[in-house]
Amino acid sequence: MNATLDAPGGDPNATGAAPRVATDGHREVDFRVAFDSARLAMALVDRSGRISTVNPAFAELLDASAQSLVGLPVTKLAPLGLDRRTRAACAAVLRGERAEVRCTRRLKHPGGALLWAEVGLVAAGPPGPAAVLTVADVSEYRELRERLRHLEMHDPVTRLPNRSLFFERLATALAESATGRVGLCYLDLDGFKAVNDTLGHRVGDELLDLVGRRLVQCAAGPRGGHLVARLGGDEFALLVEGSTGTQQLTDLADALLRALQRPFRLAGQRHTISASIGVVERPSAGTGPTELMQAADTTLYWAKADGKARWTLFDPERNAHRMTRQALSSMLRPAVDRGEFALDFQPIVGLADETLRGVEALVRWRHPRFGTLGPKEFIGLAEENGAIVPLGRWALAESCRQARGWQLRHPGLPIYVSVNVAVRQVWDSDLVTDVADVLEETGLPPGLLQLELTENEVMGSGGRPVRALQALSEMGVRIAIDDFGTGYSNLAYLSRLPVRALKLDGMFVRGFQAGQSGRTDRADETIVASLVDLAHKLGLTVTAECVEGPVQAERLRRIGCDTGQGWHYSKPVAPERISALLASAPREAPRGNVVSQDAGRRARGAERRT
């Protein structure tokens, strides 16, 4: 606009009309029409900070006449409700120190309704007014924004706060907790997938909505005010922003379980579900949202693992154990490459004459931080993350190398070596090729290698694993079933698989040890005698594990068990001790045995003294 507005200095109360345009009458009319007809409330402010003129929209918005507004200081317009900080910013605009200032205020409409208004003061260049004051009704925009935010922050199925809003509130709770503590119940529905799969996703959504309502009822108890959110899927969270302690959280978890155990009416039928809940309660200081949710997630996993339909409280010691397991899991593969594993060997002794028949290879992890770890501490992790394949390949090669060395140094005493194999080694690698390559590289006769698989793994596998066992047996390798009697106890597979030996689980053998009364468990003896008799009729040999005393050894010998291993004979020892044991054995061993009874007893005595 090329018009020049009147400079201040005249009587500020003289008129509320639009300013005069000095150079062009037509432009003056155009400006006045535009100014007066604008729906946007506008006012011109002179350099003294007072209103020099307003348009009708401005007067209507403030429910005042134009004449009453002219001359008032802009920073003291009560209807605008400008705070101290905003008034200071307006003064800076009038002094030419900043270009503009904008703020949003809640104003009262002349009709009594409240509205949201955006107030702006924009500097104007000379000559003319110092600034232009505008007040825009943004109520519809604010309402739309709030609706969009609600949609963005709430779950469409349950209408509960979603993950985004939950984490926003969680961060606020950690920063502003009234008690200095926060609590969290993190729950997951047990069996929700079955509802979705059998009744459909529509019914599944209906169940989620009903669950959400019950959770809200629990959260609105005597103390009330707890945030309930659906985090996704069938996962919900209840946030206690001002926790009073663990008891409050566990009481809440109990209430949640009871509420969800009541039947739901779905698709015209009654359905009962349960939930698993992880409970975390801790000081808010020093705790971050991610850390708290990790603890809750871990605790929920424990509740599931402990049997479901329960709550579990976060346990720092249990969590430390979990963290250790995670650390071990991540270090397994590099440890194989670094050569941190070693093998010990436990003798397998003939029960009839106490002569050495073979050895079982047991892997040890010489961990640089945790010391020597036994198989129970890391084999399960290796099977979970796949490290069992390179580790198993190394154990197989090292066992065969050791066995071949003993055979070469003691050609008249051919003991076999038994190596544990996980079924995942068959699925994730070519076990048959691995065994053939190792036997060829080491020169060990196939008949001196025995591979052990647990009963559960043999019964739970099919197809490729079974074909691999058949191929290994045809190669001449012995196949043994470890922990026999504790798994499926389905004897049919003994006739279908190329099994050569059974290893009885120690739980049966322990019953053979006489107690304080001097009596042994007759039931265990009957079971073992029956298994031994069955195995012999099928042409299988039987090894008893965990033989810990002479009473066990004698009773096992009497019922015909072939071999035994356990601390009664020797603990697992380094390869050098096996070499020393073989060196002390006579060259001629009866019935193919490799160590005489006297040599076996001498070795047993030496091992029990170490």
Coordinates of C-alpha atoms in Angstrom, one line a residue:
M1 CA 0.0 0.0 0.0
N2 CA 1.4 3.4 -1.0
A3 CA -0.8 5.3 1.5
T4 CA 0.7 7.3 4.3
L5 CA -1.0 7.1 7.6
D6 CA -1.5 10.2 9.9
A7 CA 1.5 10.7 12.1
P8 CA 0.7 10.8 15.8
G9 CA 0.5 14.0 17.7
G10 CA -3.2 14.9 17.2
D11 CA -6.0 14.4 19.7
P12 CA -6.0 10.6 20.2
N13 CA -9.7 10.7 21.3
A14 CA -10.9 12.7 18.4
T15 CA -12.0 9.9 16.1
G16 CA -12.1 6.1 15.8
A17 CA -12.4 6.3 12.0
A18 CA -9.9 4.9 9.6
P19 CA -6.8 7.1 9.0
R20 CA -6.7 9.7 6.3
V21 CA -4.7 9.0 3.2
A22 CA -3.0 12.2 2.3
T23 CA -2.1 11.6 -1.4
D24 CA -5.0 10.0 -3.0
G25 CA -8.7 10.3 -2.1
H26 CA -9.6 7.1 -3.9
R27 CA -7.0 5.2 -2.0
E28 CA -8.3 6.7 1.2
V29 CA -11.7 5.3 0.5
D30 CA -10.3 1.9 -0.5
F31 CA -8.2 1.7 2.6
R32 CA -11.1 2.7 4.8
V33 CA -13.5 0.2 3.2
A34 CA -10.9 -2.6 3.6
F35 CA -10.0 -1.7 7.2
D36 CA -13.6 -1.4 8.3
S37 CA -15.0 -4.4 6.6
A38 CA -12.1 -6.8 7.5
R39 CA -13.3 -9.7 9.7
L40 CA -9.9 -9.7 11.3
A41 CA -9.9 -7.5 14.4
M42 CA -7.3 -4.8 13.9
A43 CA -6.1 -1.6 15.6
L44 CA -3.3 0.9 14.9
V45 CA -0.9 1.8 17.7
D46 CA 0.9 5.0 17.8
R47 CA 4.5 5.5 19.0
S48 CA 3.4 6.3 22.5
G49 CA 1.9 2.8 22.7
R50 CA -1.7 4.0 22.6
I51 CA -4.4 2.8 20.2
S52 CA -5.1 5.4 17.5
T53 CA -7.9 3.7 15.7
V54 CA -9.7 0.4 15.5
N55 CA -11.9 -1.4 13.0
P56 CA -15.5 -2.6 13.9
A57 CA -14.3 -6.2 14.2
F58 CA -11.9 -5.2 17.0
A59 CA -14.6 -3.2 18.8
E60 CA -17.1 -6.1 18.5
L61 CA -14.5 -8.7 19.8
L62 CA -13.8 -6.6 22.9
D63 CA -17.5 -5.7 23.3
A64 CA -16.6 -2.0 23.4
S65 CA -17.2 1.2 21.3
A66 CA -14.4 2.4 19.0
Q67 CA -14.3 5.7 20.9
S68 CA -13.8 4.0 24.2
L69 CA -10.8 2.1 22.9
V70 CA -8.9 4.9 21.2
G71 CA -6.2 6.3 23.4
L72 CA -5.9 3.3 25.6
P73 CA -2.4 1.8 26.1
V74 CA -2.1 -1.4 24.2
T75 CA -0.3 -3.2 27.0
K76 CA -3.2 -2.5 29.4
L77 CA -6.1 -3.7 27.4
A78 CA -7.7 -5.9 30.1
P79 CA -9.7 -8.1 27.7
L80 CA -6.5 -9.2 26.1
G81 CA -5.1 -10.5 29.4
L82 CA -1.5 -9.9 28.4
D83 CA 1.0 -11.2 31.0
R84 CA 4.1 -9.3 32.1
R85 CA 6.4 -11.1 29.7
T86 CA 4.2 -10.4 26.7
R87 CA 3.7 -6.7 27.7
A88 CA 7.5 -6.4 27.9
A89 CA 7.8 -7.9 24.4
C90 CA 5.2 -5.4 23.1
A91 CA 7.2 -2.5 24.5
A92 CA 10.2 -3.8 22.6
V93 CA 8.2 -3.8 19.4
L94 CA 7.1 -0.2 19.9
R95 CA 10.7 0.8 20.6
G96 CA 11.7 -0.8 17.3
E97 CA 13.8 -3.5 19.1
R98 CA 12.0 -6.5 17.6
A99 CA 9.7 -7.0 14.6
E100 CA 6.7 -8.6 16.2
V101 CA 5.2 -10.6 19.1
R102 CA 2.5 -13.2 19.0
C103 CA 0.7 -15.1 21.8
T104 CA -2.5 -17.1 22.2
R105 CA -5.0 -16.1 24.9
R106 CA -8.3 -17.4 26.2
L107 CA -10.8 -14.5 25.7
K108 CA -14.4 -14.1 26.7
H109 CA -16.8 -13.5 23.8
P110 CA -19.4 -10.8 24.3
G111 CA -22.1 -13.5 24.3
G112 CA -20.4 -15.1 27.3
A113 CA -18.6 -18.0 25.4
L114 CA -14.9 -18.4 25.7
L115 CA -12.7 -18.4 22.6
W116 CA -9.1 -18.8 21.8
A117 CA -7.5 -15.8 20.2
E118 CA -4.1 -15.2 18.7
V119 CA -2.9 -11.7 19.6
G120 CA -0.2 -10.2 17.4
L121 CA 1.7 -6.8 17.5
V122 CA 3.7 -6.2 14.3
A123 CA 6.0 -3.2 13.9
A124 CA 5.1 -0.8 11.0
G125 CA 7.6 1.3 9.2
P126 CA 7.5 5.1 9.4
P127 CA 5.8 7.4 8.7
G128 CA 2.5 6.3 10.3
P129 CA 1.6 4.1 13.2
A130 CA 4.2 2.4 15.2
A131 CA 2.6 -1.0 15.0
V132 CA -0.5 -2.9 14.0
L133 CA -2.4 -4.9 16.6
T134 CA -4.4 -7.9 15.4
V135 CA -6.6 -10.3 17.3
A136 CA -7.7 -13.5 15.4
D137 CA -10.3 -16.0 16.6
V138 CA -8.4 -19.4 16.4
S139 CA -11.0 -21.4 18.3
E140 CA -11.9 -23.6 15.4
Y141 CA -8.2 -24.2 14.6
R142 CA -7.5 -25.0 18.2
E143 CA -10.4 -27.4 18.5
L144 CA -9.4 -29.1 15.3
R145 CA -5.8 -29.4 16.6
E146 CA -7.0 -30.8 19.8
R147 CA -9.1 -33.4 18.0
L148 CA -6.2 -34.4 15.8
R149 CA -4.0 -34.6 18.9
H150 CA -6.5 -36.8 20.6
L151 CA -6.6 -39.1 17.6
E152 CA -2.9 -39.1 17.5
M153 CA -2.5 -39.8 21.2
H154 CA -5.3 -42.4 21.7
D155 CA -6.0 -45.9 20.6
P156 CA -8.9 -46.2 18.2
V157 CA -10.1 -49.5 19.5
T158 CA -10.2 -48.8 23.3
R159 CA -10.1 -45.0 23.1
L160 CA -7.4 -45.2 25.8
P161 CA -4.1 -43.3 25.7
N162 CA -1.7 -44.9 23.3
R163 CA 2.0 -45.5 23.5
S164 CA 2.9 -41.9 22.5
L165 CA 0.8 -40.3 25.2
F166 CA 1.8 -42.9 27.8
F167 CA 5.5 -42.1 27.3
E168 CA 4.8 -38.4 27.4
R169 CA 3.0 -38.8 30.8
L170 CA 5.7 -41.2 32.0
A171 CA 8.4 -38.6 31.4
T172 CA 6.3 -36.0 33.2
A173 CA 5.7 -38.4 36.1
L174 CA 9.4 -39.1 36.5
A175 CA 10.2 -35.4 36.5
E176 CA 7.3 -34.2 38.7
S177 CA 6.2 -37.1 41.0
A178 CA 4.6 -35.8 44.1
T179 CA 6.0 -38.6 46.2
G180 CA 9.3 -38.9 44.5
R181 CA 8.4 -42.5 43.3
V182 CA 6.6 -44.0 40.3
G183 CA 5.0 -47.4 39.7
L184 CA 4.1 -49.4 36.7
C185 CA 2.0 -52.4 36.0
Y186 CA 2.7 -53.8 32.5
L187 CA 0.3 -56.5 31.4
D188 CA -0.2 -58.8 28.5
L189 CA -3.3 -61.0 27.9
D190 CA -2.7 -64.7 28.0
G191 CA -4.1 -66.5 25.0
F192 CA -5.4 -63.4 23.2
K193 CA -4.1 -64.8 19.9
A194 CA -6.4 -67.8 20.2
V195 CA -9.4 -65.4 20.5
N196 CA -8.3 -63.6 17.3
D197 CA -7.7 -66.8 15.5
T198 CA -10.9 -68.6 16.4
L199 CA -13.4 -65.7 16.7
G200 CA -11.9 -63.1 14.4
H201 CA -10.3 -59.7 14.8
R202 CA -13.6 -57.9 15.3
V203 CA -14.3 -60.0 18.4
G204 CA -10.7 -59.6 19.4
D205 CA -11.1 -55.8 19.2
E206 CA -14.3 -56.1 21.3
L207 CA -12.3 -58.0 23.9
L208 CA -9.6 -55.4 24.0
D209 CA -12.2 -52.7 24.6
L210 CA -13.8 -54.6 27.4
V211 CA -10.4 -55.3 29.0
G212 CA -9.6 -51.6 28.8
R213 CA -12.9 -50.7 30.6
R214 CA -12.1 -53.0 33.4
L215 CA -8.6 -51.7 33.8
V216 CA -10.0 -48.1 34.0
Q217 CA -12.4 -49.2 36.7
C218 CA -9.5 -50.7 38.7
A219 CA -7.4 -47.5 38.1
A220 CA -10.3 -45.4 39.4
G221 CA -10.2 -47.0 42.8
P222 CA -10.1 -45.2 46.2
R223 CA -6.9 -43.4 45.3
G224 CA -7.8 -43.1 41.6
G225 CA -6.1 -41.1 38.9
H226 CA -3.8 -43.8 37.5
L227 CA -3.2 -43.6 33.7
V228 CA -4.3 -46.6 31.7
A229 CA -2.9 -47.0 28.2
R230 CA -2.9 -49.5 25.5
L231 CA 0.6 -49.9 24.2
G232 CA -0.2 -52.1 21.2
G233 CA -1.5 -55.6 20.5
D234 CA -2.8 -57.0 23.8
E235 CA -0.4 -55.0 25.9
F236 CA -1.6 -52.5 28.5
A237 CA 0.1 -50.4 31.1
L238 CA -1.1 -48.7 34.3
L239 CA 1.1 -45.8 35.5
V240 CA 1.0 -44.8 39.1
E241 CA 2.5 -41.3 39.0
G242 CA 2.8 -40.7 42.7
S243 CA 3.5 -44.2 44.1
T244 CA 3.4 -44.8 47.8
G245 CA 5.4 -48.0 47.7
T246 CA 5.5 -51.6 46.5
Q247 CA 2.4 -52.6 48.4
Q248 CA 0.3 -50.2 46.5
L249 CA 1.5 -51.6 43.2
T250 CA 1.1 -55.3 44.2
D251 CA -2.4 -54.6 45.5
L252 CA -3.3 -52.9 42.2
A253 CA -1.9 -55.9 40.3
D254 CA -4.0 -58.3 42.4
A255 CA -7.1 -56.2 41.6
L256 CA -6.3 -56.3 37.9
L257 CA -5.9 -60.1 37.9
R258 CA -9.3 -60.5 39.7
A259 CA -11.0 -58.1 37.3
L260 CA -9.8 -59.8 34.2
Q261 CA -10.5 -63.3 35.5
R262 CA -14.3 -62.6 35.5
P263 CA -15.8 -64.0 32.3
F264 CA -16.3 -61.9 29.2
R265 CA -19.4 -62.1 27.0
L266 CA -18.1 -62.4 23.4
A267 CA -20.0 -63.5 20.3
G268 CA -22.9 -64.6 22.5
Q269 CA -20.7 -66.9 24.6
R270 CA -18.8 -66.6 27.9
H271 CA -15.0 -66.5 27.6
T272 CA -12.5 -66.5 30.4
I273 CA -9.0 -65.1 29.9
S274 CA -6.1 -64.2 32.2
A275 CA -3.2 -61.8 32.2
S276 CA 0.5 -61.8 33.1
I277 CA 1.7 -58.6 34.8
G278 CA 5.1 -57.2 35.4
V279 CA 5.3 -54.8 38.4
V280 CA 8.0 -52.2 38.8
E281 CA 8.2 -49.6 41.6
R282 CA 11.1 -47.3 42.2
P283 CA 12.3 -43.7 43.0
S284 CA 11.8 -41.3 40.1
A285 CA 15.1 -39.7 40.6
G286 CA 17.8 -41.2 38.4
T287 CA 15.2 -43.3 36.5
G288 CA 14.5 -42.7 32.8
P289 CA 11.5 -43.9 30.8
T290 CA 13.5 -46.3 28.7
E291 CA 15.1 -47.9 31.8
L292 CA 11.7 -48.2 33.6
M293 CA 10.0 -49.8 30.5
Q294 CA 12.9 -52.3 30.1
A295 CA 12.5 -53.4 33.7
A296 CA 8.7 -53.7 33.2
D297 CA 9.2 -55.7 30.0
T298 CA 11.7 -58.0 31.7
T299 CA 9.3 -58.5 34.7
L300 CA 6.4 -59.3 32.4
Y301 CA 8.6 -61.9 30.7
W302 CA 9.2 -63.5 34.1
A303 CA 5.5 -63.6 34.8
K304 CA 4.9 -65.4 31.6
A305 CA 7.8 -67.8 32.2
D306 CA 6.7 -68.5 35.8
G307 CA 3.3 -69.8 34.5
K308 CA 1.2 -66.9 33.4
A309 CA -2.0 -65.6 35.1
R310 CA 0.1 -63.9 37.8
W311 CA 2.1 -60.8 38.6
T312 CA 5.8 -60.7 39.2
L313 CA 7.7 -58.0 41.0
F314 CA 11.0 -56.7 39.6
D315 CA 13.9 -58.5 41.3
P316 CA 17.3 -56.8 40.9
E317 CA 19.2 -60.1 41.5
R318 CA 17.2 -62.0 39.0
N319 CA 17.7 -59.1 36.5
A320 CA 21.5 -59.2 37.2
H321 CA 21.4 -63.0 36.3
R322 CA 19.5 -62.2 33.1
M323 CA 22.0 -59.5 32.2
T324 CA 24.8 -62.0 32.8
R325 CA 23.1 -64.5 30.5
Q326 CA 22.7 -61.8 27.8
A327 CA 26.4 -60.9 28.2
L328 CA 27.4 -64.6 27.9
S329 CA 25.2 -65.1 24.9
S330 CA 26.7 -62.2 23.1
M331 CA 30.3 -63.4 23.8
L332 CA 29.8 -67.1 22.8
R333 CA 30.7 -66.9 19.1
P334 CA 33.8 -64.7 19.7
A335 CA 34.9 -67.0 22.5
V336 CA 35.0 -69.9 20.1
D337 CA 37.2 -67.9 17.7
R338 CA 39.5 -66.9 20.6
G339 CA 39.9 -70.4 21.8
E340 CA 38.4 -69.9 25.2
F341 CA 36.9 -73.4 25.4
A342 CA 38.5 -76.6 26.6
L343 CA 37.4 -80.2 27.1
D344 CA 37.3 -82.4 30.2
F345 CA 36.6 -86.1 30.0
Q346 CA 34.7 -88.3 32.4
P347 CA 35.5 -92.0 32.4
I348 CA 32.7 -94.5 31.5
V349 CA 33.5 -97.7 33.4
G350 CA 32.3 -101.3 33.0
L351 CA 30.2 -102.2 36.0
A352 CA 31.0 -105.9 35.8
D353 CA 34.8 -105.5 36.2
E354 CA 35.3 -101.7 36.7
T355 CA 37.4 -101.3 33.6
L356 CA 37.5 -98.2 31.5
R357 CA 35.3 -98.5 28.3
G358 CA 35.1 -94.9 27.2
V359 CA 35.0 -91.2 28.1
E360 CA 32.4 -88.5 27.8
A361 CA 33.7 -85.2 26.5
L362 CA 32.4 -82.2 28.5
V363 CA 33.1 -78.7 27.3
R364 CA 34.3 -76.0 29.7
W365 CA 34.4 -72.2 29.0
R366 CA 37.5 -70.6 30.5
H367 CA 35.9 -67.2 30.7
P368 CA 38.3 -64.3 31.3
R369 CA 35.8 -62.6 33.7
F370 CA 33.6 -65.3 35.2
G371 CA 36.1 -68.1 35.5
T372 CA 35.5 -71.7 34.4
L373 CA 31.9 -72.3 33.4
G374 CA 30.3 -75.7 33.0
P375 CA 28.0 -76.8 30.1
K376 CA 24.7 -76.0 32.0
E377 CA 25.7 -72.4 32.2
F378 CA 26.1 -71.7 28.5
I379 CA 25.0 -74.6 26.3
G380 CA 21.4 -73.6 26.4
L381 CA 22.4 -70.1 25.4
A382 CA 24.5 -71.5 22.5
E383 CA 21.5 -73.5 21.3
E384 CA 19.3 -70.4 21.4
N385 CA 21.6 -68.0 19.5
G386 CA 23.1 -70.6 17.1
A387 CA 26.6 -70.6 18.6
I388 CA 26.1 -74.3 19.2
V389 CA 27.0 -75.0 15.6
P390 CA 30.6 -73.6 15.6
L391 CA 31.1 -74.7 19.3
G392 CA 29.8 -78.2 18.6
R393 CA 32.0 -78.5 15.5
W394 CA 35.0 -77.5 17.6
A395 CA 34.1 -80.0 20.4
L396 CA 33.7 -82.8 17.9
A397 CA 37.0 -82.2 16.3
E398 CA 38.9 -81.8 19.6
S399 CA 37.3 -84.9 21.0
C400 CA 38.2 -87.0 18.0
R401 CA 41.8 -85.6 18.0
Q402 CA 42.2 -86.5 21.7
A403 CA 40.7 -90.0 21.2
R404 CA 43.0 -90.6 18.2
G405 CA 46.0 -89.6 20.2
W406 CA 45.1 -92.1 23.0
Q407 CA 44.6 -94.8 20.4
L408 CA 48.0 -94.2 18.8
R409 CA 49.8 -94.1 22.2
H410 CA 47.9 -97.1 23.5
P411 CA 47.0 -99.3 20.5
G412 CA 45.8 -102.2 22.6
L413 CA 43.4 -100.0 24.6
P414 CA 40.8 -98.6 22.1
I415 CA 38.4 -96.5 24.3
Y416 CA 35.6 -94.7 22.6
V417 CA 34.8 -91.0 23.1
S418 CA 31.2 -89.8 23.6
V419 CA 30.3 -86.3 22.3
N420 CA 27.0 -84.5 23.0
V421 CA 25.2 -83.2 20.0
A422 CA 22.3 -80.7 19.9
V423 CA 19.6 -81.3 17.3
R424 CA 20.1 -77.7 16.1
Q425 CA 23.5 -78.8 14.8
V426 CA 21.7 -81.1 12.4
W427 CA 19.3 -78.4 11.3
D428 CA 21.8 -75.6 11.0
S429 CA 24.7 -77.5 9.6
D430 CA 25.6 -80.7 7.7
L431 CA 26.5 -82.8 10.7
V432 CA 27.1 -85.9 8.6
T433 CA 29.7 -84.1 6.5
D434 CA 31.2 -82.5 9.6
V435 CA 31.7 -85.9 11.3
A436 CA 33.0 -87.6 8.1
D437 CA 35.6 -84.7 7.7
V438 CA 36.7 -84.9 11.3
L439 CA 37.1 -88.7 11.2
E440 CA 39.1 -88.4 8.0
E441 CA 41.3 -85.6 9.3
T442 CA 42.0 -87.2 12.7
G443 CA 42.1 -90.9 11.5
L444 CA 39.8 -92.0 14.4
P445 CA 37.9 -95.2 13.5
P446 CA 34.1 -94.4 13.4
G447 CA 33.4 -97.1 16.0
L448 CA 35.3 -95.2 18.6
L449 CA 33.0 -92.1 18.3
Q450 CA 29.7 -92.0 20.1
L451 CA 27.2 -89.1 19.6
E452 CA 24.7 -88.4 22.4
L453 CA 21.4 -86.7 21.9
T454 CA 18.8 -86.2 24.6
E455 CA 15.5 -88.1 24.4
N456 CA 13.5 -85.0 23.9
E457 CA 15.6 -83.9 20.9
V458 CA 15.3 -87.3 19.3
M459 CA 11.6 -87.5 19.8
G460 CA 11.0 -83.9 18.8
S461 CA 12.9 -84.2 15.6
G462 CA 12.0 -85.7 12.3
G463 CA 12.9 -85.7 8.7
R464 CA 16.4 -84.4 8.3
P465 CA 17.7 -85.2 11.8
V466 CA 16.5 -88.8 11.6
R467 CA 18.1 -89.2 8.1
A468 CA 21.3 -87.8 9.5
L469 CA 21.3 -90.3 12.4
Q470 CA 20.8 -93.1 9.9
A471 CA 23.7 -91.9 7.8
L472 CA 26.0 -91.6 10.8
S473 CA 25.1 -95.1 12.0
E474 CA 25.8 -96.5 8.5
M475 CA 29.1 -94.8 8.7
G476 CA 29.9 -96.8 11.9
V477 CA 29.3 -94.1 14.4
R478 CA 27.6 -95.1 17.7
I479 CA 24.3 -93.2 18.5
A480 CA 23.3 -92.9 22.2
I481 CA 20.2 -91.5 23.9
D482 CA 21.2 -89.3 26.8
D483 CA 18.9 -88.6 29.9
F484 CA 16.8 -91.6 28.9
G485 CA 13.5 -91.9 30.9
T486 CA 13.0 -88.2 31.5
G487 CA 11.5 -87.2 28.2
Y488 CA 8.6 -88.5 26.1
S489 CA 9.1 -92.1 27.4
N490 CA 7.9 -93.3 24.0
L491 CA 9.8 -96.5 23.4
A492 CA 8.6 -96.9 19.8
Y493 CA 11.4 -94.8 18.5
L494 CA 14.0 -97.3 19.8
S495 CA 13.0 -99.6 17.0
R496 CA 12.9 -96.9 14.3
L497 CA 16.2 -95.1 15.1
P498 CA 19.8 -96.5 14.8
V499 CA 20.3 -96.3 18.6
R500 CA 23.2 -98.3 20.0
A501 CA 23.2 -97.2 23.7
L502 CA 21.0 -95.7 26.3
K503 CA 22.2 -93.5 29.1
L504 CA 19.9 -93.6 32.2
D505 CA 19.2 -90.2 33.8
G506 CA 20.7 -89.8 37.2
M507 CA 17.3 -89.3 38.8
F508 CA 16.8 -93.1 38.6
V509 CA 20.3 -93.9 39.8
R510 CA 20.1 -91.7 42.9
G511 CA 17.4 -93.9 44.2
F512 CA 19.9 -96.8 44.4
Q513 CA 21.9 -94.9 47.0
A514 CA 21.1 -96.2 50.5
G515 CA 19.8 -93.5 52.9
Q516 CA 20.2 -93.3 56.7
S517 CA 17.9 -96.3 57.0
G518 CA 20.2 -98.4 54.8
R519 CA 17.3 -99.0 52.4
T520 CA 17.1 -98.1 48.7
D521 CA 14.2 -97.1 46.5
R522 CA 12.7 -100.3 45.2
A523 CA 10.6 -98.5 42.7
D524 CA 13.6 -97.0 41.0
E525 CA 15.4 -100.3 41.0
T526 CA 12.4 -102.0 39.4
I527 CA 12.2 -99.3 36.7
V528 CA 15.9 -99.5 35.9
A529 CA 15.9 -103.3 35.8
S530 CA 13.0 -103.2 33.4
L531 CA 14.7 -100.6 31.1
V532 CA 18.0 -102.6 31.2
D533 CA 16.2 -105.8 30.3
L534 CA 14.3 -104.1 27.4
A535 CA 17.5 -102.5 26.1
H536 CA 19.4 -105.8 26.1
K537 CA 16.5 -107.5 24.2
L538 CA 16.8 -104.7 21.6
G539 CA 20.5 -105.2 21.4
L540 CA 21.4 -102.0 23.2
T541 CA 23.9 -101.3 25.9
V542 CA 23.0 -99.2 29.0
T543 CA 25.1 -96.6 30.8
A544 CA 24.0 -95.3 34.3
E545 CA 24.9 -91.7 35.0
C546 CA 25.5 -90.1 38.4
V547 CA 26.9 -93.2 40.1
E548 CA 28.1 -91.7 43.4
G549 CA 28.7 -94.6 45.7
P550 CA 29.5 -98.3 46.0
V551 CA 25.9 -99.2 46.9
Q552 CA 24.6 -97.8 43.6
A553 CA 27.4 -99.4 41.6
E554 CA 26.8 -102.8 43.1
R555 CA 23.0 -102.8 42.6
L556 CA 23.4 -101.5 39.0
R557 CA 25.9 -104.3 38.4
R558 CA 23.5 -106.9 39.8
I559 CA 20.6 -105.9 37.6
G560 CA 22.9 -106.1 34.5
C561 CA 23.6 -102.5 33.7
D562 CA 26.6 -102.4 31.4
T563 CA 28.5 -99.3 32.3
G564 CA 28.4 -96.4 34.7
Q565 CA 29.9 -92.9 35.1
G566 CA 29.9 -90.6 38.0
W567 CA 32.0 -89.3 40.9
H568 CA 32.2 -92.8 42.4
Y569 CA 34.7 -93.5 39.6
S570 CA 36.0 -90.1 38.6
K571 CA 35.0 -86.5 38.2
P572 CA 35.6 -85.0 34.7
V573 CA 39.3 -84.5 34.2
A574 CA 41.8 -83.0 31.8
P575 CA 42.9 -85.1 28.8
E576 CA 46.4 -85.6 30.4
R577 CA 44.7 -87.5 33.4
I578 CA 43.1 -89.9 30.9
S579 CA 46.5 -90.4 29.3
A580 CA 48.0 -91.2 32.7
L581 CA 45.2 -93.6 33.4
L582 CA 45.7 -95.5 30.2
A583 CA 49.5 -95.6 30.7
S584 CA 49.0 -97.4 34.0
A585 CA 46.7 -100.1 32.5
P586 CA 48.0 -103.6 31.5
R587 CA 48.4 -104.3 27.8
E588 CA 46.1 -107.3 27.8
A589 CA 42.6 -106.5 29.0
P590 CA 39.9 -109.1 29.5
R591 CA 37.0 -109.2 27.1
G592 CA 38.1 -106.2 25.2
N593 CA 38.2 -103.9 28.3
V594 CA 41.0 -101.4 28.4
V595 CA 41.8 -101.0 32.1
S596 CA 41.9 -103.7 34.6
Q597 CA 39.8 -103.7 37.8
D598 CA 42.8 -102.8 40.0
A599 CA 43.9 -100.0 37.6
G600 CA 40.4 -98.6 37.7
R601 CA 40.3 -98.6 41.5
R602 CA 43.7 -96.9 41.7
A603 CA 42.5 -94.2 39.2
R604 CA 39.2 -93.8 41.2
G605 CA 41.1 -93.3 44.4
A606 CA 43.4 -90.8 42.9
E607 CA 40.6 -88.8 41.4
R608 CA 38.6 -88.7 44.6
R609 CA 41.6 -87.3 46.4
T610 CA 41.9 -84.3 43.9

